[in-house]
PDB file of C-alpha atoms and ligand atoms in Angstrom:
ATOM      1  CA  MET A   1       0.000   0.000   0.000  1.00  0.00           C
ATOM      2  CA  TYR A   2       1.169   3.519  -0.710  1.00  0.00           C
ATOM      3  CA  SER A   3      -0.215   6.710   0.767  1.00  0.00           C
ATOM      4  CA  THR A   4      -1.884   8.750  -1.997  1.00  0.00           C
ATOM      5  CA  SER A   5      -2.464  11.677   0.348  1.00  0.00           C
ATOM      6  CA  ASN A   6      -1.759  12.336   3.980  1.00  0.00           C
ATOM      7  CA  SER A   7      -4.814  10.496   5.161  1.00  0.00           C
ATOM      8  CA  ALA A   8      -5.870   7.948   2.517  1.00  0.00           C
ATOM      9  CA  PHE A   9      -4.428   4.536   1.653  1.00  0.00           C
ATOM     10  CA  CYS A  10      -5.102   2.671  -1.523  1.00  0.00           C
ATOM     11  CA  VAL A  11      -6.515  -0.780  -0.865  1.00  0.00           C
ATOM     12  CA  PHE A  12      -6.258  -2.084  -4.441  1.00  0.00           C
ATOM     13  CA  ARG A  13      -3.447  -3.959  -6.146  1.00  0.00           C
ATOM     14  CA  SER A  14      -1.222  -1.376  -7.832  1.00  0.00           C
ATOM     15  CA  SER A  15      -1.582  -2.920 -11.292  1.00  0.00           C
ATOM     16  CA  VAL A  16      -5.387  -3.119 -11.566  1.00  0.00           C
ATOM     17  CA  PHE A  17      -5.517  -0.215 -14.022  1.00  0.00           C
ATOM     18  CA  ASP A  18      -2.312  -0.969 -15.942  1.00  0.00           C
ATOM     19  CA  ASN A  19      -2.536   0.435 -19.504  1.00  0.00           C
ATOM     20  CA  LYS A  20      -5.871   2.123 -18.831  1.00  0.00           C
ATOM     21  CA  VAL A  21      -6.366   5.769 -19.811  1.00  0.00           C
ATOM     22  CA  ALA A  22      -8.333   8.393 -17.877  1.00  0.00           C
ATOM     23  CA  ILE A  23      -9.161  12.063 -18.210  1.00  0.00           C
ATOM     24  CA  VAL A  24      -9.697  13.919 -14.932  1.00  0.00           C
ATOM     25  CA  THR A  25     -10.962  17.484 -15.298  1.00  0.00           C
ATOM     26  CA  GLY A  26      -9.783  19.685 -12.469  1.00  0.00           C
ATOM     27  CA  GLY A  27      -7.156  16.997 -11.859  1.00  0.00           C
ATOM     28  CA  GLY A  28      -4.418  19.408 -10.777  1.00  0.00           C
ATOM     29  CA  SER A  29      -5.900  20.349  -7.422  1.00  0.00           C
ATOM     30  CA  GLY A  30      -8.222  19.303  -4.604  1.00  0.00           C
ATOM     31  CA  ILE A  31     -10.361  16.190  -5.011  1.00  0.00           C
ATOM     32  CA  GLY A  32      -9.311  15.932  -8.677  1.00  0.00           C
ATOM     33  CA  LYS A  33      -5.661  15.697  -7.670  1.00  0.00           C
ATOM     34  CA  ALA A  34      -6.442  12.942  -5.148  1.00  0.00           C
ATOM     35  CA  ILE A  35      -8.362  11.010  -7.845  1.00  0.00           C
ATOM     36  CA  THR A  36      -5.479  11.492 -10.284  1.00  0.00           C
ATOM     37  CA  LYS A  37      -2.910  10.161  -7.800  1.00  0.00           C
ATOM     38  CA  GLU A  38      -5.069   7.156  -6.992  1.00  0.00           C
ATOM     39  CA  LEU A  39      -5.478   6.311 -10.705  1.00  0.00           C
ATOM     40  CA  LEU A  40      -1.764   6.757 -11.411  1.00  0.00           C
ATOM     41  CA  PHE A  41      -0.896   4.561  -8.452  1.00  0.00           C
ATOM     42  CA  LEU A  42      -3.158   1.859  -9.880  1.00  0.00           C
ATOM     43  CA  GLY A  43      -1.261   1.950 -13.184  1.00  0.00           C
ATOM     44  CA  CYS A  44      -3.615   4.186 -15.175  1.00  0.00           C
ATOM     45  CA  ASN A  45      -2.275   6.864 -17.543  1.00  0.00           C
ATOM     46  CA  VAL A  46      -3.993  10.126 -16.690  1.00  0.00           C
ATOM     47  CA  VAL A  47      -4.689  13.342 -18.591  1.00  0.00           C
ATOM     48  CA  ILE A  48      -5.495  16.235 -16.289  1.00  0.00           C
ATOM     49  CA  ALA A  49      -7.406  19.126 -17.819  1.00  0.00           C
ATOM     50  CA  SER A  50      -8.347  22.570 -16.632  1.00  0.00           C
ATOM     51  CA  ARG A  51      -8.882  26.104 -17.864  1.00  0.00           C
ATOM     52  CA  LYS A  52      -5.939  27.581 -15.944  1.00  0.00           C
ATOM     53  CA  ILE A  53      -2.722  26.182 -17.358  1.00  0.00           C
ATOM     54  CA  TYR A  54      -0.412  27.532 -14.628  1.00  0.00           C
ATOM     55  CA  ARG A  55      -2.416  25.780 -11.890  1.00  0.00           C
ATOM     56  CA  LEU A  56      -2.492  22.638 -13.983  1.00  0.00           C
ATOM     57  CA  LYS A  57       1.278  22.706 -14.530  1.00  0.00           C
ATOM     58  CA  SER A  58       2.160  23.339 -10.908  1.00  0.00           C
ATOM     59  CA  GLY A  59      -0.227  20.565  -9.818  1.00  0.00           C
ATOM     60  CA  ALA A  60       1.322  18.256 -12.423  1.00  0.00           C
ATOM     61  CA  GLU A  61       4.844  18.973 -11.156  1.00  0.00           C
ATOM     62  CA  GLU A  62       3.869  17.992  -7.645  1.00  0.00           C
ATOM     63  CA  ILE A  63       2.046  14.853  -8.823  1.00  0.00           C
ATOM     64  CA  ARG A  64       5.012  13.779 -11.009  1.00  0.00           C
ATOM     65  CA  GLU A  65       7.398  14.175  -8.072  1.00  0.00           C
ATOM     66  CA  TRP A  66       5.089  12.011  -5.967  1.00  0.00           C
ATOM     67  CA  LEU A  67       4.738   9.488  -8.822  1.00  0.00           C
ATOM     68  CA  ARG A  68       8.534   9.077  -9.056  1.00  0.00           C
ATOM     69  CA  GLN A  69       8.569   8.027  -5.424  1.00  0.00           C
ATOM     70  CA  THR A  70       5.940   5.345  -5.983  1.00  0.00           C
ATOM     71  CA  GLY A  71       8.030   3.617  -8.680  1.00  0.00           C
ATOM     72  CA  GLN A  72       4.945   3.337 -10.908  1.00  0.00           C
ATOM     73  CA  ASN A  73       5.508   3.826 -14.647  1.00  0.00           C
ATOM     74  CA  SER A  74       2.082   5.249 -15.460  1.00  0.00           C
ATOM     75  CA  THR A  75       2.212   8.668 -17.146  1.00  0.00           C
ATOM     76  CA  LEU A  76       0.629  12.025 -16.444  1.00  0.00           C
ATOM     77  CA  HIS A  77      -0.238  14.380 -19.287  1.00  0.00           C
ATOM     78  CA  VAL A  78      -1.623  17.925 -19.176  1.00  0.00           C
ATOM     79  CA  ILE A  79      -4.131  19.489 -21.611  1.00  0.00           C
ATOM     80  CA  GLN A  80      -5.583  22.969 -21.185  1.00  0.00           C
ATOM     81  CA  CYS A  81      -9.367  22.953 -21.641  1.00  0.00           C
ATOM     82  CA  ASN A  82     -12.159  25.352 -20.839  1.00  0.00           C
ATOM     83  CA  VAL A  83     -15.088  22.960 -20.428  1.00  0.00           C
ATOM     84  CA  ARG A  84     -17.522  25.737 -21.381  1.00  0.00           C
ATOM     85  CA  LYS A  85     -16.131  25.726 -24.926  1.00  0.00           C
ATOM     86  CA  GLU A  86     -17.384  22.967 -27.198  1.00  0.00           C
ATOM     87  CA  GLU A  87     -14.324  23.063 -29.467  1.00  0.00           C
ATOM     88  CA  GLU A  88     -11.932  22.775 -26.520  1.00  0.00           C
ATOM     89  CA  VAL A  89     -13.822  19.792 -25.101  1.00  0.00           C
ATOM     90  CA  LYS A  90     -13.742  18.109 -28.527  1.00  0.00           C
ATOM     91  CA  ARG A  91     -10.005  18.749 -28.699  1.00  0.00           C
ATOM     92  CA  LEU A  92      -9.398  17.394 -25.169  1.00  0.00           C
ATOM     93  CA  ILE A  93     -10.955  14.045 -26.088  1.00  0.00           C
ATOM     94  CA  SER A  94      -9.408  13.808 -29.572  1.00  0.00           C
ATOM     95  CA  GLN A  95      -5.890  14.671 -28.340  1.00  0.00           C
ATOM     96  CA  THR A  96      -6.177  12.111 -25.530  1.00  0.00           C
ATOM     97  CA  VAL A  97      -7.251   9.368 -27.929  1.00  0.00           C
ATOM     98  CA  GLU A  98      -4.512  10.425 -30.361  1.00  0.00           C
ATOM     99  CA  LYS A  99      -1.811  10.301 -27.671  1.00  0.00           C
ATOM    100  CA  PHE A 100      -2.848   7.175 -25.761  1.00  0.00           C
ATOM    101  CA  GLY A 101      -4.911   5.296 -28.357  1.00  0.00           C
ATOM    102  CA  LYS A 102      -8.034   5.058 -26.188  1.00  0.00           C
ATOM    103  CA  LEU A 103     -10.127   6.474 -23.351  1.00  0.00           C
ATOM    104  CA  ASP A 104     -11.293   4.143 -20.562  1.00  0.00           C
ATOM    105  CA  PHE A 105     -12.376   6.564 -17.819  1.00  0.00           C
ATOM    106  CA  GLN A 106     -13.762  10.081 -18.042  1.00  0.00           C
ATOM    107  CA  VAL A 107     -13.907  11.823 -14.629  1.00  0.00           C
ATOM    108  CA  ASN A 108     -15.904  15.062 -14.833  1.00  0.00           C
ATOM    109  CA  ASN A 109     -14.675  16.686 -11.649  1.00  0.00           C
ATOM    110  CA  GLY A 110     -13.663  20.208 -12.703  1.00  0.00           C
ATOM    111  CA  GLY A 111     -16.032  22.999 -11.896  1.00  0.00           C
ATOM    112  CA  GLY A 112     -16.543  26.136  -9.962  1.00  0.00           C
ATOM    113  CA  GLN A 113     -18.924  28.184  -7.884  1.00  0.00           C
ATOM    114  CA  PHE A 114     -18.850  30.968  -5.319  1.00  0.00           C
ATOM    115  CA  MET A 115     -20.586  31.529  -2.005  1.00  0.00           C
ATOM    116  CA  ALA A 116     -23.521  33.958  -2.340  1.00  0.00           C
ATOM    117  CA  HIS A 117     -27.052  34.486  -1.064  1.00  0.00           C
ATOM    118  CA  THR A 118     -29.486  33.560  -3.831  1.00  0.00           C
ATOM    119  CA  ALA A 119     -30.868  37.110  -3.903  1.00  0.00           C
ATOM    120  CA  ASP A 120     -27.385  38.443  -4.669  1.00  0.00           C
ATOM    121  CA  ILE A 121     -26.513  36.137  -7.584  1.00  0.00           C
ATOM    122  CA  SER A 122     -26.367  38.008 -10.889  1.00  0.00           C
ATOM    123  CA  LEU A 123     -27.619  36.426 -14.089  1.00  0.00           C
ATOM    124  CA  ARG A 124     -24.020  36.360 -15.327  1.00  0.00           C
ATOM    125  CA  GLY A 125     -22.819  34.551 -12.186  1.00  0.00           C
ATOM    126  CA  TRP A 126     -25.692  32.071 -12.392  1.00  0.00           C
ATOM    127  CA  ALA A 127     -25.025  31.393 -16.082  1.00  0.00           C
ATOM    128  CA  ALA A 128     -21.307  30.868 -15.432  1.00  0.00           C
ATOM    129  CA  VAL A 129     -22.031  28.153 -12.850  1.00  0.00           C
ATOM    130  CA  VAL A 130     -24.573  26.471 -15.169  1.00  0.00           C
ATOM    131  CA  GLU A 131     -22.199  26.552 -18.141  1.00  0.00           C
ATOM    132  CA  THR A 132     -19.169  25.276 -16.258  1.00  0.00           C
ATOM    133  CA  ASN A 133     -20.746  22.531 -14.184  1.00  0.00           C
ATOM    134  CA  LEU A 134     -23.797  21.368 -16.120  1.00  0.00           C
ATOM    135  CA  THR A 135     -23.122  22.237 -19.753  1.00  0.00           C
ATOM    136  CA  GLY A 136     -19.448  21.321 -19.292  1.00  0.00           C
ATOM    137  CA  SER A 137     -20.381  17.889 -17.911  1.00  0.00           C
ATOM    138  CA  PHE A 138     -22.820  17.351 -20.786  1.00  0.00           C
ATOM    139  CA  LEU A 139     -20.189  18.246 -23.411  1.00  0.00           C
ATOM    140  CA  LEU A 140     -17.593  15.985 -21.795  1.00  0.00           C
ATOM    141  CA  CYS A 141     -20.043  13.059 -21.631  1.00  0.00           C
ATOM    142  CA  ARG A 142     -21.161  13.565 -25.226  1.00  0.00           C
ATOM    143  CA  GLU A 143     -17.668  13.827 -26.662  1.00  0.00           C
ATOM    144  CA  ALA A 144     -16.248  10.919 -24.627  1.00  0.00           C
ATOM    145  CA  TYR A 145     -19.150   8.825 -25.902  1.00  0.00           C
ATOM    146  CA  ASP A 146     -19.116  10.034 -29.520  1.00  0.00           C
ATOM    147  CA  GLN A 147     -15.363   9.910 -29.994  1.00  0.00           C
ATOM    148  CA  TRP A 148     -14.565   6.695 -28.119  1.00  0.00           C
ATOM    149  CA  MET A 149     -17.023   4.998 -25.755  1.00  0.00           C
ATOM    150  CA  LYS A 150     -19.868   4.450 -28.220  1.00  0.00           C
ATOM    151  CA  LYS A 151     -17.696   1.900 -30.066  1.00  0.00           C
ATOM    152  CA  HIS A 152     -15.385   0.680 -27.309  1.00  0.00           C
ATOM    153  CA  GLY A 153     -17.216   1.153 -23.997  1.00  0.00           C
ATOM    154  CA  GLY A 154     -15.874   3.015 -20.996  1.00  0.00           C
ATOM    155  CA  VAL A 155     -16.783   4.587 -17.684  1.00  0.00           C
ATOM    156  CA  ILE A 156     -17.901   8.150 -16.956  1.00  0.00           C
ATOM    157  CA  VAL A 157     -17.919   9.588 -13.443  1.00  0.00           C
ATOM    158  CA  ASN A 158     -19.751  12.874 -12.858  1.00  0.00           C
ATOM    159  CA  MET A 159     -19.006  14.677  -9.593  1.00  0.00           C
ATOM    160  CA  ALA A 160     -21.805  16.369  -7.656  1.00  0.00           C
ATOM    161  CA  MET A 161     -22.079  17.544  -4.041  1.00  0.00           C
ATOM    162  CA  ASP A 162     -24.151  16.914  -0.937  1.00  0.00           C
ATOM    163  CA  MET A 163     -26.951  19.139  -2.241  1.00  0.00           C
ATOM    164  CA  TRP A 164     -29.989  16.876  -1.846  1.00  0.00           C
ATOM    165  CA  ASN A 165     -32.269  19.236   0.104  1.00  0.00           C
ATOM    166  CA  GLY A 166     -30.647  22.482  -0.936  1.00  0.00           C
ATOM    167  CA  PHE A 167     -27.294  24.059  -0.074  1.00  0.00           C
ATOM    168  CA  PRO A 168     -27.478  27.455   1.672  1.00  0.00           C
ATOM    169  CA  GLY A 169     -25.059  29.963   0.128  1.00  0.00           C
ATOM    170  CA  MET A 170     -24.649  27.909  -3.032  1.00  0.00           C
ATOM    171  CA  SER A 171     -28.095  27.592  -4.587  1.00  0.00           C
ATOM    172  CA  HIS A 172     -26.697  27.934  -8.124  1.00  0.00           C
ATOM    173  CA  SER A 173     -24.230  25.093  -7.666  1.00  0.00           C
ATOM    174  CA  ALA A 174     -26.771  22.907  -5.845  1.00  0.00           C
ATOM    175  CA  ALA A 175     -29.349  23.343  -8.621  1.00  0.00           C
ATOM    176  CA  VAL A 176     -26.767  22.559 -11.262  1.00  0.00           C
ATOM    177  CA  ARG A 177     -25.395  19.493  -9.430  1.00  0.00           C
ATOM    178  CA  ALA A 178     -28.951  18.134  -9.161  1.00  0.00           C
ATOM    179  CA  GLY A 179     -29.046  18.560 -12.933  1.00  0.00           C
ATOM    180  CA  VAL A 180     -25.771  16.650 -13.264  1.00  0.00           C
ATOM    181  CA  VAL A 181     -27.172  13.791 -11.163  1.00  0.00           C
ATOM    182  CA  ASN A 182     -30.232  13.622 -13.404  1.00  0.00           C
ATOM    183  CA  LEU A 183     -28.098  13.795 -16.545  1.00  0.00           C
ATOM    184  CA  THR A 184     -26.050  10.900 -15.187  1.00  0.00           C
TER     185      THR A 184
HETATM  186  N1  ADE B 201     -12.476  24.837 -13.529  1.00  0.00           N
HETATM  187  C1  ADE B 201     -13.230  25.894 -13.204  1.00  0.00           C
HETATM  188  N2  ADE B 201     -13.808  26.441 -14.292  1.00  0.00           N
HETATM  189  C2  ADE B 201     -13.404  25.686 -15.353  1.00  0.00           C
HETATM  190  C3  ADE B 201     -13.649  25.721 -16.744  1.00  0.00           C
HETATM  191  N3  ADE B 201     -14.453  26.642 -17.288  1.00  0.00           N
HETATM  192  N4  ADE B 201     -13.047  24.798 -17.523  1.00  0.00           N
HETATM  193  C4  ADE B 201     -12.257  23.865 -16.980  1.00  0.00           C
HETATM  194  N5  ADE B 201     -11.989  23.762 -15.678  1.00  0.00           N
HETATM  195  C5  ADE B 201     -12.561  24.670 -14.869  1.00  0.00           C
END
């Protein structure tokens, strides 16, 4: 077993995902980074994608340093992608398939929101949360399916939050995550 973070231990054999390929959006930080490390530790090649390339690159540096210490020979690749932009999502999937020859797992984790009372959310702020989290997830699902999984199968994971009876201070994100659950 190898520690993938300070508090979590992987319970699976470290070769269970050998030669698999995953995309993790938002994979350079937070929960996405933990998912990425877990997949890499299990032998999976991982593409991390996000809108902000500098955050992605600094996250990747840290993950690669950690990966060296595990002795695993899975690889980490970085692709900049704004999930609100259809063309960029198409390119993320096509470049991944081009580089690794397939796509086994699509983890739609990247997203964003901000704390605000519902009465104070502007239309622009609301639309940004909808586009990033709901429309972005839809585009990623559609392209992963169209470009690879329709013919070859695969697994898609959509991240939500504990929003079941509402989420004070984040009504936009809660509404959108409920939409993601239904889409899933
Ligand atoms: N993380 C937060 N917003 C994002 C976006 N628009 N595209 C990709 N990752 C993001």
